[in-house]
Coordinates of C-alpha atoms and ligand atoms in Angstrom, one line a residue:
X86 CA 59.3 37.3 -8.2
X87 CA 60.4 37.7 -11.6
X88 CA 60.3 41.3 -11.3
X89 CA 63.3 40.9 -9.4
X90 CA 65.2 39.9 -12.2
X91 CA 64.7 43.2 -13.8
X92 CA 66.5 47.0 -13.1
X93 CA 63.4 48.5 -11.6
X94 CA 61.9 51.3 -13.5
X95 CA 61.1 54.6 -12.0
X96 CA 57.2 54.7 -11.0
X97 CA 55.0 57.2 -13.5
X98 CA 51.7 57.2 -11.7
X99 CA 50.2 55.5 -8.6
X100 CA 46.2 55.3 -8.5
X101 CA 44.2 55.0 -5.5
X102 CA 40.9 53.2 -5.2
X103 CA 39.1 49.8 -5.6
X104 CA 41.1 47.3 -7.9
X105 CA 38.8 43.6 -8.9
X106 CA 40.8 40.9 -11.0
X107 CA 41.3 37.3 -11.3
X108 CA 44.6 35.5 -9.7
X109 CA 45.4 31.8 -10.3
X110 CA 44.2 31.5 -6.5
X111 CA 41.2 33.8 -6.7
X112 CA 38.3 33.9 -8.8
X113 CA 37.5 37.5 -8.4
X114 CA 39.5 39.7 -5.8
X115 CA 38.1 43.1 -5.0
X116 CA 40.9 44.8 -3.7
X117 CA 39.4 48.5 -2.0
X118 CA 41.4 51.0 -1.2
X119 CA 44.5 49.9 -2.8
X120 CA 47.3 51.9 -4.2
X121 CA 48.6 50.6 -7.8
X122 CA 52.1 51.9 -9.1
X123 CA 52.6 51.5 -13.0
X124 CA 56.8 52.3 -13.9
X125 CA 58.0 54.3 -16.8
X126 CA 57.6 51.0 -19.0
X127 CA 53.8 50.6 -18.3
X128 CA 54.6 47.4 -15.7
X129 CA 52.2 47.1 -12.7
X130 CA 55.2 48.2 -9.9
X131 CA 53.4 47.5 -7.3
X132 CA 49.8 46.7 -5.5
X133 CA 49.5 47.5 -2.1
X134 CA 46.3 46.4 0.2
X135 CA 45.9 48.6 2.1
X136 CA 48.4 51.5 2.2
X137 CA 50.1 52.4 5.8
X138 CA 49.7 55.9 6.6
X139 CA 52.1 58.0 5.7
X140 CA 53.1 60.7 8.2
X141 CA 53.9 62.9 5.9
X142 CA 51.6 64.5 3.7
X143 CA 53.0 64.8 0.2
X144 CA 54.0 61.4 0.1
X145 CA 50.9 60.4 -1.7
X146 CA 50.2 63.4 -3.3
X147 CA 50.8 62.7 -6.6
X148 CA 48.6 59.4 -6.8
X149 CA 45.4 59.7 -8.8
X150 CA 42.4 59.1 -6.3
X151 CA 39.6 57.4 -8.0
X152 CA 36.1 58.3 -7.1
X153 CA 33.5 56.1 -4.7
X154 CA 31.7 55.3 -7.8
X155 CA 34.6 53.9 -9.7
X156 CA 37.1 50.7 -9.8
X157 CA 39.7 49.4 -11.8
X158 CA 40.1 46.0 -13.5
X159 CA 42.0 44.4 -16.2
X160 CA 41.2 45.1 -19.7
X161 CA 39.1 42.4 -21.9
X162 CA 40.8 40.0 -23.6
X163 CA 38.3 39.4 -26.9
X164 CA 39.8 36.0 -28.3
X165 CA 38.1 36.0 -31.5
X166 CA 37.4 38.5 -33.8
X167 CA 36.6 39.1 -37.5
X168 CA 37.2 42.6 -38.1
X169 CA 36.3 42.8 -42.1
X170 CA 33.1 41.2 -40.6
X171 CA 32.5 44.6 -38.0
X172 CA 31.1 46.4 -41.9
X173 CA 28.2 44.0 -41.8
X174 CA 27.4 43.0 -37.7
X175 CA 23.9 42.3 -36.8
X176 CA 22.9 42.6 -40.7
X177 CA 23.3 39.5 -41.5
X178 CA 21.5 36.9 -38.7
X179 CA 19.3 34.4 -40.8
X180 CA 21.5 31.6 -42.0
X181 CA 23.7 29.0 -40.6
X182 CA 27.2 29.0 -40.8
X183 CA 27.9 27.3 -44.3
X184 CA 25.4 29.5 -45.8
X185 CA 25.9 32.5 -44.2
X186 CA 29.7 32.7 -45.2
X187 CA 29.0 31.6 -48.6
X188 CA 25.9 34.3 -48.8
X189 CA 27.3 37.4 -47.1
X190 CA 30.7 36.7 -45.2
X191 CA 32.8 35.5 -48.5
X192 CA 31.6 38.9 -50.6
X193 CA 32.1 41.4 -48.2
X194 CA 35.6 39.9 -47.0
X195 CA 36.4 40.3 -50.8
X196 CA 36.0 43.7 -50.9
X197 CA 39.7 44.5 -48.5
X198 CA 41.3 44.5 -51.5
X199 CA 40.5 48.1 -51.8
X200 CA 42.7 49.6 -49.5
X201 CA 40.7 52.7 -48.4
X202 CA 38.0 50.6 -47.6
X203 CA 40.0 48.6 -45.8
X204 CA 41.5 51.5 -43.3
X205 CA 38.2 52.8 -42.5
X206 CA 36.2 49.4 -41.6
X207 CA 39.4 48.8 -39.7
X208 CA 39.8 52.1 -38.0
X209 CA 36.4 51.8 -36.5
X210 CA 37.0 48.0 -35.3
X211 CA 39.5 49.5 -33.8
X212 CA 38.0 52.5 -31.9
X213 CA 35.1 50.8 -31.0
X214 CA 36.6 47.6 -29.1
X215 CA 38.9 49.7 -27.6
X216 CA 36.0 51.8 -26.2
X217 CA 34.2 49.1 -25.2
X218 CA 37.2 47.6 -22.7
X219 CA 38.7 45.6 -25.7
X220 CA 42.8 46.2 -25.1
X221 CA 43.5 42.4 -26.4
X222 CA 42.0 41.8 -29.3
X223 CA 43.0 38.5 -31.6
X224 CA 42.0 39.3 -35.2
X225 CA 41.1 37.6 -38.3
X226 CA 41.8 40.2 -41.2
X227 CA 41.0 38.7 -45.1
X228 CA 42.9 37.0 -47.6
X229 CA 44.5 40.4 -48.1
X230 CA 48.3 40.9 -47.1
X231 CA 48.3 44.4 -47.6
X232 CA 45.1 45.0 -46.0
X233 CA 46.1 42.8 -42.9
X234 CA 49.7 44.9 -42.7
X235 CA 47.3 48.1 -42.7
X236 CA 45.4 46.4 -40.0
X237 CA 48.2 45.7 -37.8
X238 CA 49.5 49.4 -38.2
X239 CA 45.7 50.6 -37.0
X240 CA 45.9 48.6 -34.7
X241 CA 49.4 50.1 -33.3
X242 CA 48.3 53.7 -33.7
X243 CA 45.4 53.2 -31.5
X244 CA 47.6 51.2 -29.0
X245 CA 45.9 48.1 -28.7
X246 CA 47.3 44.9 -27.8
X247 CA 46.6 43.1 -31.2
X248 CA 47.3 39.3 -32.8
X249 CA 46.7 39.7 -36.7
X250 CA 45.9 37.4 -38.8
X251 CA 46.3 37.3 -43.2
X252 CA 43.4 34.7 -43.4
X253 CA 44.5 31.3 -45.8
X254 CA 42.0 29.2 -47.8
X255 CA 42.7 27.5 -50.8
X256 CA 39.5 25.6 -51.6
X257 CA 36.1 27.6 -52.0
X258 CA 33.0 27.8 -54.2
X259 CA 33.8 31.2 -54.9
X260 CA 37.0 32.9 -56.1
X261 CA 37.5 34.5 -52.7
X262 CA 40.8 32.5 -52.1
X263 CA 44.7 32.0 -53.4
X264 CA 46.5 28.8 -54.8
X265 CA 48.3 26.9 -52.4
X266 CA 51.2 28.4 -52.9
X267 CA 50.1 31.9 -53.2
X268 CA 48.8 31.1 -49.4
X269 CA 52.0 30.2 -48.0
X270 CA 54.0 32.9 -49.9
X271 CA 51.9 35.7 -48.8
X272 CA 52.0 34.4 -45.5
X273 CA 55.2 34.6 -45.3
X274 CA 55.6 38.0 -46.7
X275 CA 52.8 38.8 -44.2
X276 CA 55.0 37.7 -41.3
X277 CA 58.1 38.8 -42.4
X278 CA 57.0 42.6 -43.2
X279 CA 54.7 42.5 -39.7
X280 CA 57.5 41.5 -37.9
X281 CA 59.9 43.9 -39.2
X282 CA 57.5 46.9 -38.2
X283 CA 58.9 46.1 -34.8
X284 CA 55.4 47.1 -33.2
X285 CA 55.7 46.3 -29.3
X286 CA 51.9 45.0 -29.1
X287 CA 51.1 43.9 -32.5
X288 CA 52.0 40.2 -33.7
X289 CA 51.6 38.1 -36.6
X290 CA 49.3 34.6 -36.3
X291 CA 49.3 32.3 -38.7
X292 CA 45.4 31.7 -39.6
X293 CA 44.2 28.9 -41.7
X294 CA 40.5 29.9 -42.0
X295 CA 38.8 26.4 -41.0
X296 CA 39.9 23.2 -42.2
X297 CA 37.1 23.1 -45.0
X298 CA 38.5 26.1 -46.4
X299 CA 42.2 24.5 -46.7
X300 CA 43.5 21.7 -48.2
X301 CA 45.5 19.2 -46.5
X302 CA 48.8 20.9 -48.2
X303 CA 47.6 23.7 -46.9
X304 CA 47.8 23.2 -43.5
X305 CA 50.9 21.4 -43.6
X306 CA 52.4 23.8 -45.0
X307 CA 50.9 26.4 -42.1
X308 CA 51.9 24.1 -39.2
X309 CA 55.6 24.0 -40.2
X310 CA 55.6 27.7 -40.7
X311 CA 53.9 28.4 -37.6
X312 CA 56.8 26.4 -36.0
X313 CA 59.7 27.3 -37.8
X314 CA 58.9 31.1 -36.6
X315 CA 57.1 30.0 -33.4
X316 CA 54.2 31.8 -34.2
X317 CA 50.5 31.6 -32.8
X318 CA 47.9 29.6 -34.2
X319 CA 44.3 30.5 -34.8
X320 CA 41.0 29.0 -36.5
X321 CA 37.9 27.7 -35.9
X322 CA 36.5 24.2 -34.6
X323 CA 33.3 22.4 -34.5
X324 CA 31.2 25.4 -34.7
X325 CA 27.8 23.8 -36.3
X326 CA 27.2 19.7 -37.2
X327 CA 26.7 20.9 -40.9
X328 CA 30.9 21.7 -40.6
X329 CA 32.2 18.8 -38.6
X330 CA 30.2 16.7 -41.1
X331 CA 31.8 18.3 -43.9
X332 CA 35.5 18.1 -42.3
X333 CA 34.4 13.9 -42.0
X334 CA 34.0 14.0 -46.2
X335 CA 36.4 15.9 -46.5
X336 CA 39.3 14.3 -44.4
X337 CA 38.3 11.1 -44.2
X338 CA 41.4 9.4 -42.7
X339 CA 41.3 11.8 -39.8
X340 CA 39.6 10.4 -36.6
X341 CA 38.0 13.5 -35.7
X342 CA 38.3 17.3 -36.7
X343 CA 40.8 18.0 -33.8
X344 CA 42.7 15.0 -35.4
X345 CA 43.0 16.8 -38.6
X346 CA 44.5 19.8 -37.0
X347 CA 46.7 17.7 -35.2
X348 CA 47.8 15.7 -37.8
X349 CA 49.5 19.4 -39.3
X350 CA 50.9 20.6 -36.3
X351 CA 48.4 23.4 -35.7
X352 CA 47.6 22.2 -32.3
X353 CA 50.2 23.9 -30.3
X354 CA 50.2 25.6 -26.6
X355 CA 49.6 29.3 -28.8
X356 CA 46.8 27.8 -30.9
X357 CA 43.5 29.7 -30.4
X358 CA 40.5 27.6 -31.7
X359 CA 37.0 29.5 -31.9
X360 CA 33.7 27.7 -31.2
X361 CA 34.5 24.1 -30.3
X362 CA 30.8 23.5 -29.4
X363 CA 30.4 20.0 -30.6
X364 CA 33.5 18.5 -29.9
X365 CA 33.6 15.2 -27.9
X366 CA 35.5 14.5 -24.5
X367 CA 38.3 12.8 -26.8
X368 CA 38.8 15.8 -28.2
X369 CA 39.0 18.4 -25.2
X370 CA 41.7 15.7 -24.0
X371 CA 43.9 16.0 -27.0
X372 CA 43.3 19.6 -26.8
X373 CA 44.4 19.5 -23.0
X374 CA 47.3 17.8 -24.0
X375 CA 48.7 19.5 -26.8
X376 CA 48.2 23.1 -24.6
X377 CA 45.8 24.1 -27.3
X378 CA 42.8 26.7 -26.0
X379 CA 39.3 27.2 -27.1
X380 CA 37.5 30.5 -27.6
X381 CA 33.9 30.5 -26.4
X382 CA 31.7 32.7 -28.6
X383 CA 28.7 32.4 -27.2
X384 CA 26.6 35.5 -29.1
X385 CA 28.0 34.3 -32.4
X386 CA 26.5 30.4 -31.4
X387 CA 23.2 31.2 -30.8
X388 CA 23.3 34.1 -33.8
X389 CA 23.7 31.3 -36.2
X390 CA 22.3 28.9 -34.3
X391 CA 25.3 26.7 -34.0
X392 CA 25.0 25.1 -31.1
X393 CA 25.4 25.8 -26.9
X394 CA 29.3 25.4 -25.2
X395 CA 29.4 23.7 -22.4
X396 CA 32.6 25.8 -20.8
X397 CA 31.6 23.7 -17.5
X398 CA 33.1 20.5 -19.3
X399 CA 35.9 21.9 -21.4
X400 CA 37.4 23.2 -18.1
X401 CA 36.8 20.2 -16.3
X402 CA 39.2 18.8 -19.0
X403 CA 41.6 21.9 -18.4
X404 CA 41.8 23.2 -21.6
X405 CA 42.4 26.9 -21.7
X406 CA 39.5 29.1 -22.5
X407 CA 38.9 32.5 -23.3
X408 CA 36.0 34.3 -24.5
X409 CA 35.2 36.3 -27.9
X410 CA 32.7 38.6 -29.9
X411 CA 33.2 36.7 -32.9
X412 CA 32.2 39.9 -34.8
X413 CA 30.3 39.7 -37.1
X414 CA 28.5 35.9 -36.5
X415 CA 28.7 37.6 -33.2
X416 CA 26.3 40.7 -33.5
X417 CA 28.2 42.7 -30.4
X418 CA 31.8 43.6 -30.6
X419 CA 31.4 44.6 -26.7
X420 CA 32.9 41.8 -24.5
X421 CA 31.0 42.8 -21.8
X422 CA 28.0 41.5 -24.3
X423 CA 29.9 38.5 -24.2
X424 CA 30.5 37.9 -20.2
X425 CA 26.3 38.2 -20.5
X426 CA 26.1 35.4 -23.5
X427 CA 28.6 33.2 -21.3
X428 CA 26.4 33.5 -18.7
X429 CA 23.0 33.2 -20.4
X430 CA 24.8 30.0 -21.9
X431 CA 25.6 28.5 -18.7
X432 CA 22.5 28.9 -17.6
X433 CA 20.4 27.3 -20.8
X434 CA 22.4 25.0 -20.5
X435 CA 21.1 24.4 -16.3
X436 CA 17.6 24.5 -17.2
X437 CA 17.7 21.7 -19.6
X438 CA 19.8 19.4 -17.1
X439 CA 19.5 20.9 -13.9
X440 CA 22.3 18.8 -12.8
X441 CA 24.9 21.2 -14.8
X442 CA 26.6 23.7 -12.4
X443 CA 26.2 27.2 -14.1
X444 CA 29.2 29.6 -14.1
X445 CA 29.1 32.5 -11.9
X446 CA 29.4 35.6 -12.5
X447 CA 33.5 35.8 -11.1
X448 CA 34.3 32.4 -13.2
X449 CA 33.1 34.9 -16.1
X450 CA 34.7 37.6 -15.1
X451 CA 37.9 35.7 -14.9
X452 CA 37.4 34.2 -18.4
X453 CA 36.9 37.5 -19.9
X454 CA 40.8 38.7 -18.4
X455 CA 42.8 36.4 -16.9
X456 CA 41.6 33.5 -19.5
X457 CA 41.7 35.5 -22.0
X458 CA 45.2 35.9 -21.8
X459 CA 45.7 32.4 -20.9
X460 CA 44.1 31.3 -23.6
X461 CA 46.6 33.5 -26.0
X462 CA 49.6 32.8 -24.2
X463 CA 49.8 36.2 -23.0
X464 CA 49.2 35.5 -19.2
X465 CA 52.4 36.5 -18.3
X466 CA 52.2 40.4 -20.0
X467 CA 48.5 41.0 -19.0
X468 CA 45.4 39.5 -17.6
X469 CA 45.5 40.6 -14.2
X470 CA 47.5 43.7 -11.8
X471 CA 49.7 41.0 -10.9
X472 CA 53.7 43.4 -10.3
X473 CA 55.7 42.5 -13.2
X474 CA 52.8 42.7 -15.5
X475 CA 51.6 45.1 -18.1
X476 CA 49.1 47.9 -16.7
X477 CA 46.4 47.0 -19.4
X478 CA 43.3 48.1 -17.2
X479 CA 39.8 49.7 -17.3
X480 CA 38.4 52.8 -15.5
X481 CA 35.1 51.8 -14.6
X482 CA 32.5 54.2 -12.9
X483 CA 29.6 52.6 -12.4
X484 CA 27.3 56.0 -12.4
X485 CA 28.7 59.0 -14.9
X486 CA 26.3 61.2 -15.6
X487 CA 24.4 60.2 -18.5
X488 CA 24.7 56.3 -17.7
X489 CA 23.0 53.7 -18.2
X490 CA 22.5 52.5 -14.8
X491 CA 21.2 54.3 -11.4
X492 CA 22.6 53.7 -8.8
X493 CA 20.1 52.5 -6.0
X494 CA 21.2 50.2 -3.4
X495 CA 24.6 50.5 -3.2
X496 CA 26.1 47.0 -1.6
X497 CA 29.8 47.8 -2.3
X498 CA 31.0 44.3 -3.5
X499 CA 28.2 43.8 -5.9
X500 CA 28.8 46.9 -7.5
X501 CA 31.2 45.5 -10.2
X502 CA 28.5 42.8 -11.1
X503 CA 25.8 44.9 -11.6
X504 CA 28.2 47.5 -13.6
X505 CA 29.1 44.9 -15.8
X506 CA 25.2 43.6 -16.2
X507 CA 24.1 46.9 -16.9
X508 CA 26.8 49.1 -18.3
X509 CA 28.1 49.8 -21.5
X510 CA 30.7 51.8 -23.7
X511 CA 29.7 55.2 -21.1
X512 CA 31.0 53.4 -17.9
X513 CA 34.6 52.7 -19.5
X514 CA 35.9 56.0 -18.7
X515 CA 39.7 55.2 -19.6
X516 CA 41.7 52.5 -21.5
X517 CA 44.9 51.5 -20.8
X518 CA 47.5 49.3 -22.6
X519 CA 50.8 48.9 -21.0
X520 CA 50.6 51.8 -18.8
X521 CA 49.2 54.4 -21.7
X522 CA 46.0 55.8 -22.0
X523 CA 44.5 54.5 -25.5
X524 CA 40.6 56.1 -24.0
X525 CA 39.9 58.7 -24.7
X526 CA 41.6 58.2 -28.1
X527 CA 45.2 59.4 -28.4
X528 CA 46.3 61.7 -31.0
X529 CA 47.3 59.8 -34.4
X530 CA 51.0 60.0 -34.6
X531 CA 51.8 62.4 -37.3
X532 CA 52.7 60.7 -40.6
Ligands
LIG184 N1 31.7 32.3 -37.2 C1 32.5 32.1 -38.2 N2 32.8 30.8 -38.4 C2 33.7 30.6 -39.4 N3 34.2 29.5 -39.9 C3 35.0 29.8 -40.9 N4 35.0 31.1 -41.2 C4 34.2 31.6 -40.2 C5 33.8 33.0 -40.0 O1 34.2 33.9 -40.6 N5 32.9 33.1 -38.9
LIG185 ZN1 35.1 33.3 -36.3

């Protein structure tokens, strides 16, 4: 539909093979034998089920045939991710969540004012999402402006799809943090230069750290600049009864830690909130009304022992959900690890009421893509192979030599599952992002 509203590009490539993804209608779709056509501009041209014949040969010579062990499917969408935090993951696993930022998180963030450290933690967030299917990512950088800029630019060189965010907080023990003002200048200046790099897949989002962190100011102050420029939204929510108590002392007029959000305009329809494991029905509704989405971060809540989300109930309510690493209270920054946590969730969550209805494996799938962009406002660039969209996609092969699976009883349709049970990093042959290949790594652009 809407590509019709378009000049049509010229087609690049056209691949030929087995296609899975997640539609509005469908859960999981495993299209075989299909023929995909990206354009000139990296847009999915078209998706055909199954291809006439042509009569004459060369037609189709020049699509790319993928092998019987191999499928395509949209690239991960990785909600939330800390990527200071990637220096330190699965170091650090002992404490809970007040604790562990004040003991480890807090220091190490405050090293990113060094610049060279900076570019080398983030050129291997970078490398290693993208290798592991990450072509979305939606970063938390540090207080750092600078630092976040050089993130974004990583970030661009690589050819990932990227949110970045200059973290904000104006209240801490410690003196990792800026005055008020110096928040809302720098954010600014953050925006502003960000912006003017003109990068096609990297945005700014405005990211008050958590609302124990900020002031009340603060976030004011973050809710009208996020609206003046229309700008995402991103923080975290409920994560560990420890915070939600704190937020209660802390904002006392506030009904409830979504209220206090709400109250400064930072519940909008591009707000990302991690965690949001103890929030009450009340509060999914307001979220459901205000468009707002939830990132699940299921390796990160068990990590720190913050608590178990029940996805089942926050989509009953409709809010939008995505899922994330949460690198580095997360220990993986794969998000296939976190399609396994969302499922090993679901299904804790079963054995202690055996009248909650795990997620399957497809609802997973789905939240890992087509949620993902949902939940980022993205759904209409990427998420799926839907014509019209970006060709952000994954070249799976479920048995390259070397793997880590073996391929035994081969039952075509549960081939995907299993390769995303069991596979890792060596089954993600190639990564693209609108229509480029980011996997194997492209050349750095010279300087
Ligand atoms: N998991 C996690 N929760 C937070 N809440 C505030 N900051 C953080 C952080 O860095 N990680
Ligand atoms: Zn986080």
């Amino acid at each position: 539909c809407c590509a019709l509203n378009r000049p049509r590009a010229k087609i690049a490539h056209v691949y030929r093979g087995t296609f899975m993804h997640s539609t509005q209608d469908t859960t999981l779709e495993i299209i075989e034998d299909a023929l995909l056509g990206v354009d000139t501009v990296g847009k999915v041209s078209h998706l055909l089920h199954s291809p006439k014949k042509k009569k004459k040969k060369n037609v189709n010579d020049f699509h790319a045939l993928l092998r019987c062990s191999e499928f395509f499917m949209p690239g991960m969408v990785d909600t939330h991710i800390h990527a200071p935090q990637y220096s330190y993951t699965g170091t650090a696993m002992d404490l809970p969540l007040l604790q562990w930022l004040n003991t480890y998180t807090f220091p190490v963030e405050s090293r990113f004012k060094d610049l060279k450290f900076a570019h080398r933690v983030y050129t291997e967030v970078v490398k290693r999402t993208l290798k592991n299917g990450t072509t979305t990512a939606c970063y938390f950088a540090t207080i750092h402006t600078d630092a976040s800029l050089l993130l974004g630019k990583i970030a661009n060189d690589f050819g990932q799809r990227a949110f970045v965010g200059k973290v904000c907080m104006d209240r801490n023990k410690s003196d990792y943090k800026e005055t008020t003002q110096e928040c809302q200048k720098e954010t600014c200046r953050f925006i502003a230069e960000l912006l003017n790099k003109k990068y096609p897949l990297v945005k700014p989002v405005v990211t008050p750290r958590f609302a124990p962190s900020c002031t009340g100011d603060l976030l004011g102050q973050l809710g009208a600049i996020a609206r003046k420029n229309n700008l995402h939204i991103q923080s975290h929510i409920s994560e560990n009864v420890d915070e939600v108590k704190l937020v209660k002392e802390l904002f006392p007029e506030s009904k409830s830690y979504t209220d206090v959000y709400h109250k400064y305009n930072l519940l909008t329809d591009k707000t990302v909130m991690a965690h949001g494991c103890h929030l009450t029905d009340e509060e999914l509704t307001l979220f459901s009304e205000t468009g707002a989405s939830l990132s699940h971060c299921p390796n990160s809540n068990i990590s720190l022992c913050s608590g178990l989300l029940n996805v089942r109930n926050v989509l009953k309510h409709k809010v939008k959900l995505g899922l994330g690493t949460d690198v580095a209270g997360g220990y993986s920054a794969s998000m296939l690890d976190a399609v396994r946590r969302t499922l090993d969730t679901s299904k804790v969550l079963t054995i202690q009421n055996p009248k909650h209805q795990a997620l399957t494996f497809d609802e997973v799938f789905r939240l890992a893509t087509l949620g993902g962009s949902q939940a980022l406002f993205l759904d209409d660039q990427t998420g799926n192979f839907e014509v019209g969209k970006d060709f952000d996609a994954l070249r799976v092969n479920v048995a390259p030599p070397g793997g880590p699976i073996d391929l035994i009883l081969c039952d075509k349709p549960k081939v995907g599952s299993g390769a995303l049970y069991k596979g890792d990093d060596r089954n993600i042959v190639e990564v693209f992002v609108a229509g480029r290949k980011v996997v194997p790594f492209m050349e750095p652009a010279a300087e």
